CSV table of C-alpha atoms in Angstrom, one decimal:
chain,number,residue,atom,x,y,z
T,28,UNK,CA,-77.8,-0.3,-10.9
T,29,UNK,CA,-76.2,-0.4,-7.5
T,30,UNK,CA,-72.2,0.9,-6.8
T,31,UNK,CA,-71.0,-1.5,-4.4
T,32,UNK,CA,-72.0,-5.0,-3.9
T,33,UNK,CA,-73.3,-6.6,-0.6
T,34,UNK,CA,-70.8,-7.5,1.9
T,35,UNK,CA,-70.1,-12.0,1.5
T,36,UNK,CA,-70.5,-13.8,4.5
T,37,UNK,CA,-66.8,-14.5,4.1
T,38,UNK,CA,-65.9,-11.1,4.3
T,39,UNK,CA,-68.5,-10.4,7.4
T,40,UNK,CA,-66.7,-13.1,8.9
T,41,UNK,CA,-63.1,-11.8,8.3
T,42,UNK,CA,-63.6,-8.3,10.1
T,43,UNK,CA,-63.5,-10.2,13.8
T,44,UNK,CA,-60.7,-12.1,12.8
T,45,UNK,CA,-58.9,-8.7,11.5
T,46,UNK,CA,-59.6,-7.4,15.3
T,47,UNK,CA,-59.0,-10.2,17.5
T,48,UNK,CA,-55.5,-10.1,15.3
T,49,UNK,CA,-54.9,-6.5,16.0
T,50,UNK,CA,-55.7,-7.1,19.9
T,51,UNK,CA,-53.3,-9.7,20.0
T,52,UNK,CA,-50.8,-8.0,18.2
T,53,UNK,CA,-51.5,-4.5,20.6
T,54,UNK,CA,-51.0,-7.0,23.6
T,55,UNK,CA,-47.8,-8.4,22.6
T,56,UNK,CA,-46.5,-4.6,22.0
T,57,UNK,CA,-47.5,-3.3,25.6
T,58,UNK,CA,-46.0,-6.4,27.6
T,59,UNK,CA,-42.8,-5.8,25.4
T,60,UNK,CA,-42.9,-1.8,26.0
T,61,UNK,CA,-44.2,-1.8,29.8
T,62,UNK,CA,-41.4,-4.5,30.4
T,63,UNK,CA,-39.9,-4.7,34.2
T,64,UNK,CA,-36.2,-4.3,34.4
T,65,UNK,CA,-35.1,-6.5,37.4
T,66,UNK,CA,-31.3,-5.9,37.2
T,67,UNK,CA,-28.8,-3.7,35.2
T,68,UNK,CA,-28.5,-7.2,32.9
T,69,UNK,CA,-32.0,-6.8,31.9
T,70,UNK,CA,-31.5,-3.9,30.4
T,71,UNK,CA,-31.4,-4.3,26.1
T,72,UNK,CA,-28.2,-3.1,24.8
T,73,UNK,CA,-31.1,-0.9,22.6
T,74,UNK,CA,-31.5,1.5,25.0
T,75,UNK,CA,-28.0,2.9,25.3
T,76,UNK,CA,-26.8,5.7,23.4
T,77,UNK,CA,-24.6,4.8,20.5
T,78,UNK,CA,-21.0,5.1,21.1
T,79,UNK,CA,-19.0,8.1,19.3
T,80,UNK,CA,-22.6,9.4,18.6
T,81,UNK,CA,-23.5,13.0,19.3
T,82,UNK,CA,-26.0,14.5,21.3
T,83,UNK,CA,-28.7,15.2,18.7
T,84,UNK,CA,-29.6,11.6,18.7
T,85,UNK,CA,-32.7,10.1,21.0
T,86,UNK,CA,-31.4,9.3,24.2
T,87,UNK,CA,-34.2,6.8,25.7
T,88,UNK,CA,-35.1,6.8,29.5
T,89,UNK,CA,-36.6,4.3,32.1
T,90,UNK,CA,-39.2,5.8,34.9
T,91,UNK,CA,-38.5,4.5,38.6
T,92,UNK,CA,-38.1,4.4,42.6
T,93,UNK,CA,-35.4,5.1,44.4
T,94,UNK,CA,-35.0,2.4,47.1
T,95,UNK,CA,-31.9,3.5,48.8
T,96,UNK,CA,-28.9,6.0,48.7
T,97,UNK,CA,-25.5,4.5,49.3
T,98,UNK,CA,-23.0,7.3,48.6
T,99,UNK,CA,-23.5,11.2,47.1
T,100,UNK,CA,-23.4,9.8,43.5
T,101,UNK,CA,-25.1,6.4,43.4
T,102,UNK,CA,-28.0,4.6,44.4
T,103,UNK,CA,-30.5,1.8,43.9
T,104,UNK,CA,-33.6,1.8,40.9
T,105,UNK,CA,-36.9,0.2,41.0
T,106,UNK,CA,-37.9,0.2,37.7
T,107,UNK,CA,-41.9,0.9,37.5
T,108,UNK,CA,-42.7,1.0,33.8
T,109,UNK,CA,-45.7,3.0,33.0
T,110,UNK,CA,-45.8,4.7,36.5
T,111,UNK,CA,-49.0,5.8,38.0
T,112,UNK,CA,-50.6,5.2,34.9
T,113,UNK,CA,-50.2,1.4,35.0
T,114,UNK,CA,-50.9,1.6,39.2
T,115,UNK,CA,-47.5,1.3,40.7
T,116,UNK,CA,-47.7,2.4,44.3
T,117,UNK,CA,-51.4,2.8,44.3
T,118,UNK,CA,-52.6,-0.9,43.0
T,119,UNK,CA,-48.7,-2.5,43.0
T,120,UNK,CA,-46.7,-2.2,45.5
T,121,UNK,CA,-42.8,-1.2,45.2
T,122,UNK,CA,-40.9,-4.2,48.0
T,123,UNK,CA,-39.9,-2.5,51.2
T,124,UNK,CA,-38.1,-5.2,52.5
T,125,UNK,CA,-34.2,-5.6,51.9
T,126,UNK,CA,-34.9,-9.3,50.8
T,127,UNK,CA,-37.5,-8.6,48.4
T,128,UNK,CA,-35.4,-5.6,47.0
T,129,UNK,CA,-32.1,-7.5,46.4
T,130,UNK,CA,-31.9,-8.6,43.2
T,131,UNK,CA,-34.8,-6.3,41.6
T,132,UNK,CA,-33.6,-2.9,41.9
T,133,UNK,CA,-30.4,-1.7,40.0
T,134,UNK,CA,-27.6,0.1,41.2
T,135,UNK,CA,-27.2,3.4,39.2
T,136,UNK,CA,-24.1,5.7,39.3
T,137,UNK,CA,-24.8,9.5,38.7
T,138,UNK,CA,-23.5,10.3,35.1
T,139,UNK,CA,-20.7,12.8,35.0
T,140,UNK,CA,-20.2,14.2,38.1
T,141,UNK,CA,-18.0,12.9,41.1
T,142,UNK,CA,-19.3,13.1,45.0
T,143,UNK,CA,-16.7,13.0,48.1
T,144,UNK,CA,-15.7,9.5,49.1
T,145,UNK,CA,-18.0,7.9,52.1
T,146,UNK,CA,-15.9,5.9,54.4
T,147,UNK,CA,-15.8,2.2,53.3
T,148,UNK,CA,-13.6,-0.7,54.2
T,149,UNK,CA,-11.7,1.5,57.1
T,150,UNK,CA,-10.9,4.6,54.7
T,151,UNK,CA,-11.9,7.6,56.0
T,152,UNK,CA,-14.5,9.6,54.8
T,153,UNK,CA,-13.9,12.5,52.6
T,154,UNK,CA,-15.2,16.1,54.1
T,155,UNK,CA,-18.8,16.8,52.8
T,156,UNK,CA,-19.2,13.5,51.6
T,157,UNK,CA,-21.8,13.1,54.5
T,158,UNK,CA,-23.2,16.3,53.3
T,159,UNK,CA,-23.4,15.1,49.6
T,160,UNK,CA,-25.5,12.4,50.6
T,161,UNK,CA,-28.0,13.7,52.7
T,162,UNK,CA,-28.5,16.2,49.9
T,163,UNK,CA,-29.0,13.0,47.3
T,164,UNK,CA,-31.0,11.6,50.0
T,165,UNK,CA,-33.2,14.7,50.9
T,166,UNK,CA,-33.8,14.9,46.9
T,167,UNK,CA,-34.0,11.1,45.8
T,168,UNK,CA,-35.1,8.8,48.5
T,169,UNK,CA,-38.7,7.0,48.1
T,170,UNK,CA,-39.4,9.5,45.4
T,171,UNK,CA,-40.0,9.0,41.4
T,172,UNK,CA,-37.3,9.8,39.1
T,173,UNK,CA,-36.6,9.6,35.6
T,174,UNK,CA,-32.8,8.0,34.3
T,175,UNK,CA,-31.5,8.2,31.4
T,176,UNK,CA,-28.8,5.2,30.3
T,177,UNK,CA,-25.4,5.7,29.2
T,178,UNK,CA,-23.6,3.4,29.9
T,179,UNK,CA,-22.8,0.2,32.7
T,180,UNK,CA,-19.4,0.8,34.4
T,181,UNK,CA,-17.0,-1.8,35.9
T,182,UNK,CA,-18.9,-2.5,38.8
T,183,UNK,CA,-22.0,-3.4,36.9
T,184,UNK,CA,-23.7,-0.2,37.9
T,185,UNK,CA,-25.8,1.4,35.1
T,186,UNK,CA,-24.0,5.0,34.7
T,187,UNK,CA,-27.2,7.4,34.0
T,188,UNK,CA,-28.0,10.8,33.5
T,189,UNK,CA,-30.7,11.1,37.1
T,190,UNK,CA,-33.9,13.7,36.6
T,191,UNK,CA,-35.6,14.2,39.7
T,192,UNK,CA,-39.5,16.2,40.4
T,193,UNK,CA,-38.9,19.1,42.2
T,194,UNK,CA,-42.7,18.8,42.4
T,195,UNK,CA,-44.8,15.8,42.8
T,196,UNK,CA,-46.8,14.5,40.1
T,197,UNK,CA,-45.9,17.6,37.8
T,198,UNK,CA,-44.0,16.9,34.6
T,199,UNK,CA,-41.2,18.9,35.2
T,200,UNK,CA,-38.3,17.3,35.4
T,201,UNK,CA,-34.4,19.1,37.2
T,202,UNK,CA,-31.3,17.0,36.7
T,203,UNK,CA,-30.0,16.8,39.7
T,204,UNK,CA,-25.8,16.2,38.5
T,205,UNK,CA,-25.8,20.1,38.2
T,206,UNK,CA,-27.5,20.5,41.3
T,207,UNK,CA,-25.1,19.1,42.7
T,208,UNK,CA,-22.2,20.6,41.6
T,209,UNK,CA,-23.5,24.2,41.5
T,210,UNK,CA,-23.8,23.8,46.0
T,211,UNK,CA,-20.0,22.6,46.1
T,212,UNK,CA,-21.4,19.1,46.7
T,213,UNK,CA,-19.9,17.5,43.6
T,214,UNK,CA,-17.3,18.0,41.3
T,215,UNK,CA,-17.4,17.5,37.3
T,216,UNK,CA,-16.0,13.8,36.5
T,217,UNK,CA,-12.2,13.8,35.3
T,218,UNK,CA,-12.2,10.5,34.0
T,219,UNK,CA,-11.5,9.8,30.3
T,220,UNK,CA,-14.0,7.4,30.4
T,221,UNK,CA,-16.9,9.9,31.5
T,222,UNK,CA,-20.3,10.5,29.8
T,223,UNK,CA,-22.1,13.8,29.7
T,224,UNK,CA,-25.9,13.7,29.7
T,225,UNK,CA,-28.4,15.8,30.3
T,226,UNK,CA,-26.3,18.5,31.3
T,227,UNK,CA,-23.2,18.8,29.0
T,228,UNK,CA,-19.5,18.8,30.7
T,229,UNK,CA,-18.9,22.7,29.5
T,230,UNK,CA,-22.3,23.2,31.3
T,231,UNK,CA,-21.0,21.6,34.5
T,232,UNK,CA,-17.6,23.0,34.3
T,233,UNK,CA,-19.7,26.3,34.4
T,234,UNK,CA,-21.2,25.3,37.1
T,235,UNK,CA,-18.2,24.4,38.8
T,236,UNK,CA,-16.2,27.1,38.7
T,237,UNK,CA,-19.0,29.3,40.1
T,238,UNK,CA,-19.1,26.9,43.3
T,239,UNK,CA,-15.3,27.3,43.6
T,240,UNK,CA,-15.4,30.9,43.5
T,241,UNK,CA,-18.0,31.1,45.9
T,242,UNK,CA,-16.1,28.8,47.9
T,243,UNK,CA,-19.0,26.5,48.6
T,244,UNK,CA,-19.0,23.0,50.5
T,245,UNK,CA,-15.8,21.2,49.4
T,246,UNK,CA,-14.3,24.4,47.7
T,247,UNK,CA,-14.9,26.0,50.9
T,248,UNK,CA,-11.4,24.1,51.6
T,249,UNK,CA,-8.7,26.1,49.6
T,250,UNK,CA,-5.9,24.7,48.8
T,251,UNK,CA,-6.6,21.6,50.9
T,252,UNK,CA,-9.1,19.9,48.5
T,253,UNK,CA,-8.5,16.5,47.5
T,254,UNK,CA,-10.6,15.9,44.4
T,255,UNK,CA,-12.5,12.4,45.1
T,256,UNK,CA,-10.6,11.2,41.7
T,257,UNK,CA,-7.4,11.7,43.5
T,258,UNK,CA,-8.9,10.8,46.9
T,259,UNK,CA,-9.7,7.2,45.3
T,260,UNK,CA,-6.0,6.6,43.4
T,261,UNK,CA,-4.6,7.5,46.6
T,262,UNK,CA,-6.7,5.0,49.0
């Protein structure tokens, strides 16, 4: 007497039907997860942090270009889901052009840390602010980097904690707020409505004080520092 009975032509039938299913399904799920974030509107309210959370939860982060500097804290995001991996820069091309980079790149502001003021508008420039940005520059400019969103500030700019690749396509990731601050080229953000992440703000407070004392960049002033906080209720 046999165990198991011969496969129907029904059932025969229903394993292609189970696979195209899954395939569809599978397809659905990597155009939602390899998504393209044009602007900072784009992004789901999902992917920021809760608020009043702490930091044990899962911070989620976006893989990217960066297009252009435009101060020593901020600068503009081409979002290139699934890297390498899914051919960007090798088989798709990031836009070069100021037209085509417009409204597809998103302006992100360095989480928790505050550069000197660039001149705008006929304000003068802070001192080092020049410096601060070359340094962003140097380390973020037509390179990959990894952001992590917070939060999108008043001036619709997406308010991230920025990881940069000291080396090229390794996995090891620096975030470069800390960096910043620990060469006197930034200062720890004052604000009451600053977020902290990677780096926490007793880390970079740390950090901080160690630039003072050394008297590095901006610190290198004494007692005629103008914090950029200050610098900015001022102008």
């Amino acid at each position: 007497m046999q165990n198991s009975e011969k496969e129907t032509p029904e059932k025969s039938k229903a394993y292609p039907t189970i696979a195209v299913g899954g395939a569809i399904v599978a397809g659905i799920w990597a155009v939602w997860r390899f998504r393209r974030f044009e602007t900072v509107h784009d992004i789901p309210k999902s992917l920021f942090p809760n608020k009043g959370s702490d930091r044990s939860q899962r911070f989620r982060s976006l893989f990217g270009y960066v297009t252009r500097v435009g101060d020593g804290d901020n600068f503009r995001f081409y979002h290139t889901p699934g890297g390498y991996w899914l051919g960007w820069r090798w088989l798709r091309k990031v836009p070069t052009s100021r037209s085509g980079l417009a409204s597809k790149t998103i302006s992100v502001r360095l989480a928790g840390v505050d550069a000197p003021e660039s001149g705008h508008f006929g304000k003068k420039a802070q001192p080092f602010s020049l410096e601060a940005k070359q340094y962003l520059s140097k380390t973020l400019l037509h390179k990959n980097v990894r952001i992590i969103p917070l939060k999108v500030d008043q001036y619709s700019r997406l308010v991230a904690g920025v990881q940069y690749y000291p080396i090229s396509h390794f996995f090891w990731k620096r975030d470069i707020g800390p960096a910043m601050v620990q060469k006197g080229l930034a200062v720890v953000y004052d604000g009451t409505d600053g977020v902290f992440y990677p780096t926490s703000k007793e880390q970079l407070l740390s950090l901080e004080k160690k630039a003072k004392k050394k008297k590095l960049c901006l610190w290198s002033q004494g007692n005629r520092v103008v914090l950029p906080s200050e610098y900015k209720r001022n102008s």
